[in-house]
CSV table of C-alpha atoms in Angstrom, one decimal:
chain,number,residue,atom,x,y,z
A,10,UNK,CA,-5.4,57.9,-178.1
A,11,UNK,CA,-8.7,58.9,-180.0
A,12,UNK,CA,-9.0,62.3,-181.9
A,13,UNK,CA,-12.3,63.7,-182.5
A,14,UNK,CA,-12.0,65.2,-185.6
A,15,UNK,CA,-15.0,67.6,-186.5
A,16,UNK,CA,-17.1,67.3,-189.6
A,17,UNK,CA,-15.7,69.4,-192.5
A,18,UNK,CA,-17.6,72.7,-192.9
A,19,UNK,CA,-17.8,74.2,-196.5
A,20,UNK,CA,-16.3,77.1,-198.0
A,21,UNK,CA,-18.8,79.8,-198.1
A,22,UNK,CA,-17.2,81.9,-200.2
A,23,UNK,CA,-15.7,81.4,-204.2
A,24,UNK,CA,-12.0,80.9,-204.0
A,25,UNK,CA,-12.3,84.5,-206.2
A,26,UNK,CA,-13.9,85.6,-203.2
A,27,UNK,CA,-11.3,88.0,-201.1
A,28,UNK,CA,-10.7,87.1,-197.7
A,29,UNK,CA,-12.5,88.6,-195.3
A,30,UNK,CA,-11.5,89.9,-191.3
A,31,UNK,CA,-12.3,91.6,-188.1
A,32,UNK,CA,-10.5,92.0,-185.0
A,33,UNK,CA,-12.3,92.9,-181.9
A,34,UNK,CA,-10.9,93.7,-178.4
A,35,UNK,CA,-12.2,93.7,-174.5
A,36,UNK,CA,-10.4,94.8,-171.5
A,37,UNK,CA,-13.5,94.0,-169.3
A,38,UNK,CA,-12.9,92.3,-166.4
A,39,UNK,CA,-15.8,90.1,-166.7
A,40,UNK,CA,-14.9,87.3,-168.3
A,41,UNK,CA,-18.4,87.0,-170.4
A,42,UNK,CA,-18.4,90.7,-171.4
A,43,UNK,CA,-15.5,90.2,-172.6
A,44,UNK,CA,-15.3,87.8,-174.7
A,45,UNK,CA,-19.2,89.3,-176.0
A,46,UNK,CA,-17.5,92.4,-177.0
A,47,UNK,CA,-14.6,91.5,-178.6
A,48,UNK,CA,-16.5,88.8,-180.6
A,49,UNK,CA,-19.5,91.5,-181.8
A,50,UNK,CA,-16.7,93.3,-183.0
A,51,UNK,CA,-14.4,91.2,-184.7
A,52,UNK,CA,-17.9,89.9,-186.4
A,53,UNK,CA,-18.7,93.2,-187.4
A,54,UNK,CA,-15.7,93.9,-188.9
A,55,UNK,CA,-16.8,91.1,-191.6
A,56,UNK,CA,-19.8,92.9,-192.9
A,57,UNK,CA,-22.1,90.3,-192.8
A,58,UNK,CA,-20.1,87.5,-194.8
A,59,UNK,CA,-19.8,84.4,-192.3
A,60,UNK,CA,-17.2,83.5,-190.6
A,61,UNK,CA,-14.8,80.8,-191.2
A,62,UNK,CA,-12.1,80.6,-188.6
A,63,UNK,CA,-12.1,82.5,-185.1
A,64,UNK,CA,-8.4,83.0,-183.4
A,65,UNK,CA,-9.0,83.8,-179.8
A,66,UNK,CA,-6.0,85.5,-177.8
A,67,UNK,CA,-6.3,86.2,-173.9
A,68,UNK,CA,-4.6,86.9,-170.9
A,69,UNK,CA,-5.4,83.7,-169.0
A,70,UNK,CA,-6.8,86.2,-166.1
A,71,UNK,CA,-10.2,85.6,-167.0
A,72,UNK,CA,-12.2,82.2,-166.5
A,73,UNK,CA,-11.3,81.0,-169.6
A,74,UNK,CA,-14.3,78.5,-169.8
A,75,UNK,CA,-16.6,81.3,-169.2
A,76,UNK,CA,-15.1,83.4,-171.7
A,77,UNK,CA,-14.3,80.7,-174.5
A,78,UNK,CA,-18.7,80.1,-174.4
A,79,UNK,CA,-19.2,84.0,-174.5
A,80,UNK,CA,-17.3,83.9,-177.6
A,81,UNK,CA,-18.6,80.6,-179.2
A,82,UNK,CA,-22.2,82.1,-178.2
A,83,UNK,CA,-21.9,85.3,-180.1
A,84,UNK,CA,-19.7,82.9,-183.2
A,85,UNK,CA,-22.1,80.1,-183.6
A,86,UNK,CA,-20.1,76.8,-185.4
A,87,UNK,CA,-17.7,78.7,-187.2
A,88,UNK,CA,-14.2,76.4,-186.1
A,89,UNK,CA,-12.2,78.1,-183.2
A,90,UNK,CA,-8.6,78.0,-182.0
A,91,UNK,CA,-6.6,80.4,-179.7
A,92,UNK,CA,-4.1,80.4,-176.6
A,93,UNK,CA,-3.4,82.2,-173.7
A,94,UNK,CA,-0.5,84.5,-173.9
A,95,UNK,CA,1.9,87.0,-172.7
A,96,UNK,CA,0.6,90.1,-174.4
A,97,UNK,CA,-1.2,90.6,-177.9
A,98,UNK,CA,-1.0,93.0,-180.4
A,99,UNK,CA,-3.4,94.0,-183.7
A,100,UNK,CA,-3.3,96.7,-185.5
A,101,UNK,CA,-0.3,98.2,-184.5
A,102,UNK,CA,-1.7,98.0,-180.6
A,103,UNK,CA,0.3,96.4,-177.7
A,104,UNK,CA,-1.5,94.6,-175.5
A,105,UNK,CA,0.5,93.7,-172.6
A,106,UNK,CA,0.8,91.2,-170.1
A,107,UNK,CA,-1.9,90.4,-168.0
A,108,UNK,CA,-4.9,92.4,-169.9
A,109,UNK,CA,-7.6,92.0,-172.7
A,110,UNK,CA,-9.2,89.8,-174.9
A,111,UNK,CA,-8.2,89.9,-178.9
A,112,UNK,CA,-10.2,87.9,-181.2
A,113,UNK,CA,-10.0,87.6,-185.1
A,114,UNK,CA,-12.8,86.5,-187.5
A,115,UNK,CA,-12.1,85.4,-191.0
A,116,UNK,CA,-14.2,84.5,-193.6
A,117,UNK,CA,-13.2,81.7,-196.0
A,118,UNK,CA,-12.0,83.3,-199.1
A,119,UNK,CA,-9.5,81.3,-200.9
A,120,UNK,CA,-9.2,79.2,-198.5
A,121,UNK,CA,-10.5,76.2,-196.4
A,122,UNK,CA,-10.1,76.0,-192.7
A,123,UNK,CA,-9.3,72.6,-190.8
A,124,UNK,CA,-9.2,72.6,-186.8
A,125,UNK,CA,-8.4,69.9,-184.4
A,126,UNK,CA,-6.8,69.3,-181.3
A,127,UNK,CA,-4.9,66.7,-179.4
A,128,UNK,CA,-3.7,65.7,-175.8
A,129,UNK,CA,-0.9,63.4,-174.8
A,130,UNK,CA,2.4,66.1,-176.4
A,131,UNK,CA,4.4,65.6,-173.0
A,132,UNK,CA,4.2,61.4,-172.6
A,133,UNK,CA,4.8,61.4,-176.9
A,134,UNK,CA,4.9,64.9,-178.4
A,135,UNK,CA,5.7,62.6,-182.2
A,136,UNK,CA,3.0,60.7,-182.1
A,137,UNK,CA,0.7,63.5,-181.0
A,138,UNK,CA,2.4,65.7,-183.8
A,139,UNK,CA,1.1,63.2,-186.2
A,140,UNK,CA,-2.4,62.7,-185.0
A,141,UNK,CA,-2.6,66.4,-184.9
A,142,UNK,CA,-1.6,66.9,-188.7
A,143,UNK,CA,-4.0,64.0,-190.0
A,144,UNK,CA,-6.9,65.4,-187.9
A,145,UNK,CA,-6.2,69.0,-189.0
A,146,UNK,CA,-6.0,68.0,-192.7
A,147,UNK,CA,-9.3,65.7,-192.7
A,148,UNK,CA,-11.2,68.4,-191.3
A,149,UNK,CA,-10.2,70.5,-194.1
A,150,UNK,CA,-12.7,68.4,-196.3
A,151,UNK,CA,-11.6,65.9,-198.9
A,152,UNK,CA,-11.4,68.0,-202.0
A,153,UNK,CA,-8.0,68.2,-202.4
A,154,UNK,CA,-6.2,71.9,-202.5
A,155,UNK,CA,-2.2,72.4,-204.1
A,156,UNK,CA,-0.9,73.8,-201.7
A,157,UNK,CA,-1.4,74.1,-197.8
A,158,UNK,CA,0.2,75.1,-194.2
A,159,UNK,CA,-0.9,74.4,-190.8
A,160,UNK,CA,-0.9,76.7,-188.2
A,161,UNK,CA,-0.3,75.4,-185.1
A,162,UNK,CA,-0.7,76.4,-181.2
A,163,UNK,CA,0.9,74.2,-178.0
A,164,UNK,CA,0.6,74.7,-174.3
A,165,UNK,CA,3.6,76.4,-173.5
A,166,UNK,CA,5.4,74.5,-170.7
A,167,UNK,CA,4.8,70.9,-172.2
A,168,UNK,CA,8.6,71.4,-173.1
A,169,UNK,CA,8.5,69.1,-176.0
A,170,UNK,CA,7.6,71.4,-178.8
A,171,UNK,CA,10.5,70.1,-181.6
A,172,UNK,CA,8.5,66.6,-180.8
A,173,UNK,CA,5.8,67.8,-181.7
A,174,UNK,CA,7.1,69.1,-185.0
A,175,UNK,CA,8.7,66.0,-185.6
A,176,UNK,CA,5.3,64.1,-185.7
A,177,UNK,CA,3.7,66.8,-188.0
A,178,UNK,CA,7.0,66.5,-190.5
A,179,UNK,CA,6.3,62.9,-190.8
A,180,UNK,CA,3.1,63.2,-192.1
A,181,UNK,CA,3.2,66.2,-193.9
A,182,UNK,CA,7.0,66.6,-194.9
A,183,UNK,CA,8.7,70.0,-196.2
A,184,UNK,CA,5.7,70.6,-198.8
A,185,UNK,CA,3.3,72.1,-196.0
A,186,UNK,CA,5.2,74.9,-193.4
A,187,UNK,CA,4.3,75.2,-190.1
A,188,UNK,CA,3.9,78.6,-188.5
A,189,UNK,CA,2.5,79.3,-185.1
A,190,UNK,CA,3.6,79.6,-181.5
A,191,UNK,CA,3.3,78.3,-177.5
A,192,UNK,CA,1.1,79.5,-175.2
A,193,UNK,CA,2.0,81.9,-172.5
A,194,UNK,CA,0.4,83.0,-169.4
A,195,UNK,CA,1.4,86.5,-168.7
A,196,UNK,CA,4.9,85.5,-167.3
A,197,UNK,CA,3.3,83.9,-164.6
A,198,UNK,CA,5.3,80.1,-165.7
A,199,UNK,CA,2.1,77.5,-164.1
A,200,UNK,CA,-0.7,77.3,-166.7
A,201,UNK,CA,-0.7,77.9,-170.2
A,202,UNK,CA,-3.6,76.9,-172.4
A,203,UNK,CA,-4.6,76.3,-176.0
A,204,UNK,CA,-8.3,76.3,-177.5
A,205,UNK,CA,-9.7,74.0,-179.9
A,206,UNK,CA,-13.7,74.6,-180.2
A,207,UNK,CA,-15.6,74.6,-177.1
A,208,UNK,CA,-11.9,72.8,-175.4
A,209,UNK,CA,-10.0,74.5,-173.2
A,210,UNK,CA,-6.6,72.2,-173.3
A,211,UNK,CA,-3.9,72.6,-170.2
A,212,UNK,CA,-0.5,71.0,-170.4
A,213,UNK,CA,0.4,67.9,-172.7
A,214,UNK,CA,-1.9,70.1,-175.5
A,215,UNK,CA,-1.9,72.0,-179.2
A,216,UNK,CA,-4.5,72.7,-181.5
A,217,UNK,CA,-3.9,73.1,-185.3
A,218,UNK,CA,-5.5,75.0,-188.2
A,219,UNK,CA,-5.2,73.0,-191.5
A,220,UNK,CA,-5.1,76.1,-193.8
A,221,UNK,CA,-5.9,75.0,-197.4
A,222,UNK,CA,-4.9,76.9,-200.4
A,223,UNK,CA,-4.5,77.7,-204.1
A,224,UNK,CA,-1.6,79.2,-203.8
A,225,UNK,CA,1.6,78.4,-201.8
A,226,UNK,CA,2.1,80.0,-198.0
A,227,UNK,CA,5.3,81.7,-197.0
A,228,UNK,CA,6.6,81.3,-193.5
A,229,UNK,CA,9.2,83.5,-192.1
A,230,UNK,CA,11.0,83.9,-189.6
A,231,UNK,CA,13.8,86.2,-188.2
A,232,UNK,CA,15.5,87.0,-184.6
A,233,UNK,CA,18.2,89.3,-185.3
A,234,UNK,CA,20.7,88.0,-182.8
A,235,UNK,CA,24.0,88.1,-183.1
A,236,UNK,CA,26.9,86.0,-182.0
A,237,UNK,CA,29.3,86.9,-178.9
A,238,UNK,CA,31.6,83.3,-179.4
A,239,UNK,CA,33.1,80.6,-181.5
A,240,UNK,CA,31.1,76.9,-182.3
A,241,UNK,CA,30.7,75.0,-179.8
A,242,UNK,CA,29.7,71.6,-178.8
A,243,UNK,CA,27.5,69.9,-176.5
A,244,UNK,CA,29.2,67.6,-174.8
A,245,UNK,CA,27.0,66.1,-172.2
A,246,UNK,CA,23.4,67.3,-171.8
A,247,UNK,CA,20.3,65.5,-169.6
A,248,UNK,CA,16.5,66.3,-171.4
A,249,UNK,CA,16.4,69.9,-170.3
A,250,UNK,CA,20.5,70.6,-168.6
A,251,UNK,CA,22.9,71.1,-170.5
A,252,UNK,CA,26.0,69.4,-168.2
A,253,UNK,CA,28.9,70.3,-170.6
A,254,UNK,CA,29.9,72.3,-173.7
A,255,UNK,CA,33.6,71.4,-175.1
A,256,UNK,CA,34.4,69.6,-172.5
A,257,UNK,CA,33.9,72.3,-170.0
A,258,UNK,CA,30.7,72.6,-167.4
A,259,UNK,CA,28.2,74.5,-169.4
A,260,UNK,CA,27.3,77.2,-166.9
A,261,UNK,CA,30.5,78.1,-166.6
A,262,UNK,CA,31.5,78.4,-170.5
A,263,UNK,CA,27.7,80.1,-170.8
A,264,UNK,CA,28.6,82.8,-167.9
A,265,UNK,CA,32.0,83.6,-169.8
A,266,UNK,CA,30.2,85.2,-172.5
A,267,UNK,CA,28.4,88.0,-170.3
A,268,UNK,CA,29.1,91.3,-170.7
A,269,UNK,CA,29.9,93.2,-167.8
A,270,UNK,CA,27.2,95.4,-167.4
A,271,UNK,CA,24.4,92.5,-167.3
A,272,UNK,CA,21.8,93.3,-165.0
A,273,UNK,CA,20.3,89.9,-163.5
A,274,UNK,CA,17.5,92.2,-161.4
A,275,UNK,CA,16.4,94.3,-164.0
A,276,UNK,CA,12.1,94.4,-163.4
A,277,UNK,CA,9.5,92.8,-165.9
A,278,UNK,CA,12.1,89.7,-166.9
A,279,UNK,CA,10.5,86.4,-167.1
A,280,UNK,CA,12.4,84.6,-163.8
A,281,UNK,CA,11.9,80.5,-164.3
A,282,UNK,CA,15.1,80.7,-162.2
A,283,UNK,CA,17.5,83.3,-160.8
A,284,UNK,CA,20.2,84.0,-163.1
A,285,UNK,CA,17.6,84.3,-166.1
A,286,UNK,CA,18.7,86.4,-169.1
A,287,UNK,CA,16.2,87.4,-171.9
A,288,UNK,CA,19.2,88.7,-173.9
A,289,UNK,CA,21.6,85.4,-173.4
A,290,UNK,CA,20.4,82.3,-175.3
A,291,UNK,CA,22.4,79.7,-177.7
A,292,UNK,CA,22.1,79.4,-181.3
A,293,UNK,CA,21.5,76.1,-182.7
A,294,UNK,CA,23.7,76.1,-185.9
A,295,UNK,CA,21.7,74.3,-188.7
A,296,UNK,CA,23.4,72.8,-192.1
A,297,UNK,CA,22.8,76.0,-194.0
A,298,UNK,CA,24.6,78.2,-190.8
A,299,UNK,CA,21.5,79.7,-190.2
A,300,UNK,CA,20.6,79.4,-186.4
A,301,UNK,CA,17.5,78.2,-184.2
A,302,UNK,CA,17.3,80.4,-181.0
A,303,UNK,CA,16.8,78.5,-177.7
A,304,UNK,CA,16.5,80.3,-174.7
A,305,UNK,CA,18.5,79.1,-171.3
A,306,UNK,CA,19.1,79.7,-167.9
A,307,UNK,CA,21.0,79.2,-164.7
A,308,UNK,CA,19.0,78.0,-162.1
A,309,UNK,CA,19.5,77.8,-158.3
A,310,UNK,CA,21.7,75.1,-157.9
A,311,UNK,CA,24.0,76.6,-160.8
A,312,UNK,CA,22.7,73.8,-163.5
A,313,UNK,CA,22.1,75.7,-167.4
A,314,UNK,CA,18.8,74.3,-168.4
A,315,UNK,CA,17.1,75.4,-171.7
A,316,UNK,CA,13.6,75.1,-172.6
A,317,UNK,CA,13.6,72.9,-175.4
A,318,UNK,CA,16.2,70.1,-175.2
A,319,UNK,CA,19.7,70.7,-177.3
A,320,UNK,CA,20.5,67.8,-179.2
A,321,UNK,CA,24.3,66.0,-177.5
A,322,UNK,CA,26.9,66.8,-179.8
A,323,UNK,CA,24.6,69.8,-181.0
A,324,UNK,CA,27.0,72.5,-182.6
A,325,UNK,CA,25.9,75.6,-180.4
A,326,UNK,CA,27.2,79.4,-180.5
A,327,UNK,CA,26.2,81.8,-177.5
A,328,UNK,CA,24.2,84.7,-178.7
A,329,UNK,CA,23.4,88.2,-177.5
A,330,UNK,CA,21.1,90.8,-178.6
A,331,UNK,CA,19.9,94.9,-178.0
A,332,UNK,CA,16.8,96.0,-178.6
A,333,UNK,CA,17.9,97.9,-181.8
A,334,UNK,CA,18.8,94.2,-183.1
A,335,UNK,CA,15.2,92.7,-182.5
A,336,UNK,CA,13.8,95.8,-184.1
A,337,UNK,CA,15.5,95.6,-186.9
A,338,UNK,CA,14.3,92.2,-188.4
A,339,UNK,CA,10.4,93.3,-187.9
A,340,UNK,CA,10.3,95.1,-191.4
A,341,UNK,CA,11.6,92.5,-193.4
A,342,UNK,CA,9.7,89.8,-191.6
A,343,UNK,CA,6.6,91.5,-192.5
A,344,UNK,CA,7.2,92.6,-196.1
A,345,UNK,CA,8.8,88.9,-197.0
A,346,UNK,CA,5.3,87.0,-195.6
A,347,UNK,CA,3.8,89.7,-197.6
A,348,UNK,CA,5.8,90.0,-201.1
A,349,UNK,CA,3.7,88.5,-203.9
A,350,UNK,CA,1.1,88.2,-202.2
A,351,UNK,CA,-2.6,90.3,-202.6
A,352,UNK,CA,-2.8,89.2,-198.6
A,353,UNK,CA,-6.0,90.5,-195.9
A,354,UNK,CA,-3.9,89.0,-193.1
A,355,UNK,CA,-0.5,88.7,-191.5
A,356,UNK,CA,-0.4,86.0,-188.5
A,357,UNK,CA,2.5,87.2,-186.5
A,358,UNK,CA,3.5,85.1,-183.2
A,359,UNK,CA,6.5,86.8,-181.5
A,360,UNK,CA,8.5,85.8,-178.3
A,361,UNK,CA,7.8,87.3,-174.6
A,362,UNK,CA,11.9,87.0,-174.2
A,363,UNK,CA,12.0,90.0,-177.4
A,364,UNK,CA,9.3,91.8,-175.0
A,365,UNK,CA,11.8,91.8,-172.4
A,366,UNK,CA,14.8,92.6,-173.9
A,367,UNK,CA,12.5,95.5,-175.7
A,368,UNK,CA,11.6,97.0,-172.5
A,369,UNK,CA,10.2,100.4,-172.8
A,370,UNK,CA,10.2,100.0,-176.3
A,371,UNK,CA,8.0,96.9,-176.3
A,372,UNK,CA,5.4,98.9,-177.8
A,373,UNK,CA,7.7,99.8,-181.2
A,374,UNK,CA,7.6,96.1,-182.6
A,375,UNK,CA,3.8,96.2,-182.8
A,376,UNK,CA,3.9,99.3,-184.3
A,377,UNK,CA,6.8,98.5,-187.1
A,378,UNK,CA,4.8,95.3,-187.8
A,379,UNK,CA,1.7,97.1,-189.0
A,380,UNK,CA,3.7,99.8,-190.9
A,381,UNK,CA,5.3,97.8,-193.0
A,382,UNK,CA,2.1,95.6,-193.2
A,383,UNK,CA,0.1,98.7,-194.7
A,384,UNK,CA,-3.4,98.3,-194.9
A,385,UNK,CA,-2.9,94.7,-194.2
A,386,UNK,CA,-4.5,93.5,-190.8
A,387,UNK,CA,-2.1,92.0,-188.3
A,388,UNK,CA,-3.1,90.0,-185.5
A,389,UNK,CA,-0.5,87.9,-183.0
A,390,UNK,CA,0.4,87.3,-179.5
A,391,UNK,CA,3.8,86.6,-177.3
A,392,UNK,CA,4.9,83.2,-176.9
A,393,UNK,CA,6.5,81.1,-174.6
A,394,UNK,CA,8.3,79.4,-178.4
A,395,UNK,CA,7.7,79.8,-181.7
A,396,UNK,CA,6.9,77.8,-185.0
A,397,UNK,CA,8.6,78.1,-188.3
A,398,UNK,CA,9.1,74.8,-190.0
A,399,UNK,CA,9.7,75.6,-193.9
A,400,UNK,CA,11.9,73.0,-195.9
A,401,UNK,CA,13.5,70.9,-192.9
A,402,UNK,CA,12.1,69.5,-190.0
A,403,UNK,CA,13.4,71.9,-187.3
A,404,UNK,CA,11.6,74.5,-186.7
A,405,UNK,CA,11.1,75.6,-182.9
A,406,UNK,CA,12.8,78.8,-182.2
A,407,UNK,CA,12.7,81.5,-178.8
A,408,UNK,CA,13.2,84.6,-179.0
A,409,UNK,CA,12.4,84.8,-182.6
A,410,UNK,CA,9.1,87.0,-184.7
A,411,UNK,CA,7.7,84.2,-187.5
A,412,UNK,CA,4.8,85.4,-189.4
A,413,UNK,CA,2.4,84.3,-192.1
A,414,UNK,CA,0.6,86.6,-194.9
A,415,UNK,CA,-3.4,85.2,-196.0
């Protein structure tokens, strides 16, 4: 499948040159006031150096054609990238569900910008994860850099996100981390979206940011869930249903480890299914005993499906959480992306599921991520998955805030 990779734009900066950034925000309801606004102001928060990269987040409310040409009108040919989402949040500002238009501008800095996008992630999400990470890369520009990460954005419901992250690994290996996240679409569940340019991409695609540097790039991730069983193993699983765990059917063993006060009506959850918990997932136990969250669910005819698949013979534990839990984490998250670092930036992507189980305190984790960010920027959305692929090639996670400092 052919990948039109754009021509390489130059650095307009030195890489002495500090980078650069503006955020700018629209509630309109008019799709091209919108994105006008928040564009004029994320431009003007550059003062007057060019930009290099524009990150576009947005409730997928608005006619997103409409608003993607408002935004390229008032940007000119600087490269653009973005996603619909579940909520935003800049500056220590919630943006929730179903509202607003956030959009970043950076100039170049120390850095050189790469974007491309690709189709075809549900029929063969590794060989779209390797187009993806030779087209980012070229459109970097030849001149080779030491160091390097890609940032990386998927239609969330293509279901095949560690696929994805496969392809890119085999390519670019452990030497280049992967940070990003999945699209949402305000909990609605039918239509996510990813931009690349002038593209607006549906299912099947992701866009990637080829982010080129003198220096090496920290991703980090942390969930702060916390185990409520033994190890466990899958036992018999089908794609998305997981049949069996030890032997046992799976919804059962996955029901035992409720507490008794779970709620399954509580408002605001996202509801793919009845018998949905935000605060119930499994832990995929990697070599080092670390864990990859995975969300899951009980659907209607009583089958537990996740949304990424679990690998059969996976060792699994059930995990639990409280919003005191997820809070925790967002400090460190934010001062490890920034430690060593004289950053402009921090890239945060966090999951819709922590919004849920945050409830009225959804607003805190925005907050606690530009405290302990200072006078650093932030800038990130709510995701239906996130990306943090450092040394090994897993590196899809729910539930879970992954950040990166520039």
């Amino acid at each position: 499948m052919p990948v039109e990779i754009p021509a390489p734009r130059p650095a307009a900066a030195t890489a002495t040159e500090p980078l650069r950034t503006g955020v700018g925000y629209s509630d309109a309801a008019d799709a091209v006031e919108a994105g006008r606004a928040a564009a004029a102001e994320a431009l003007a928060g550059l003062q007057g150096y060019p930009p290099e990269l524009i990150i576009v987040y947005t409730s997928v409310s608005y006619d997103l054609i409409a608003l993607l040409h408002a935004v390229r009108r008032a940007t000119g040919k600087a490269p653009l990238v973005g996603a619909t989402t579940s909520g935003q949040f800049h500056d220590g500002r919630l943006i929730d569900p179903g509202l607003g238009v956030s959009v970043l501008a950076l100039s170049a800095g120390r850095y050189r910008f790469g974007v491309a996008s690709v189709t075809g992630v549900t029929e063969d999400g590794d060989d779209a994860g390797q187009r993806l990470a030779r087209a980012a890369r070229a459109a970097a520009g030849p001149e080779p850099t030491p160091h390097a990460a890609l940032l990386l954005l998927t239609t969330g419901l293509a279901g095949h996100q560690q696929e994805l992250l496969n392809g890119v690994h085999r390519v670019l290996g452990a030497p280049v981390p992967v940070v990003g996240g999945s699209a949402g679409d305000d909990r609605l569940l039918i239509r996510t979206c990813v931009f690349e340019n002038d593209n607006v991409l549906t299912d099947g695609g992701a866009a990637g940011v080829w982010i080129a540097s003198p220096d090496p790039l920290s991703v980090v991730a942390e969930h702060g869930w916390y185990d409520v069983g033994l190890p466990l193993l899958v036992t018999k699983s089908d794609g998305l249903v997981i049949q069996e765990i030890a032997g046992r059917p799976a919804a059962e063993v996955f029901r035992e480890h409720f507490h008794d006060d779970v709620d399954f009506e509580r408002p605001g959850l996202i509801k793919p299914a009845p018998g949905y918990l935000s605060a119930y997932a499994f832990g995929l136990i990697q070599p080092d005993g670390s864990k990859l969250v995975r969300g899951a669910y009980i659907d209607e005819d009583g089958q537990l499906k996740t949304f990424s698949p679990l690998p059969l013979y996976a060792p699994v534990q059930i995990v639990s959480c409280r919003a005191e839990d997820l809070l925790r984490v967002t400090g460190d998250v934010v001062r490890r992306s920034l430690a060593g670092r004289d950053a402009s930036v921090l890239l945060a992507f966090s999951c819709v599921a922590r919004l849920d189980v945050l409830a009225e305190q959804g607003a805190r984790e925005a907050a606690l991520i530009q405290d302990a960010a200072g006078e650093v920027t932030t800038f990130g959305f709510y995701t239906y998955g996130e990306f943090a692929r450092t040394t090994r090639v897993a590196g899809y996670h729910n539930a879970t805030l992954t950040a990166i400092a520039l």
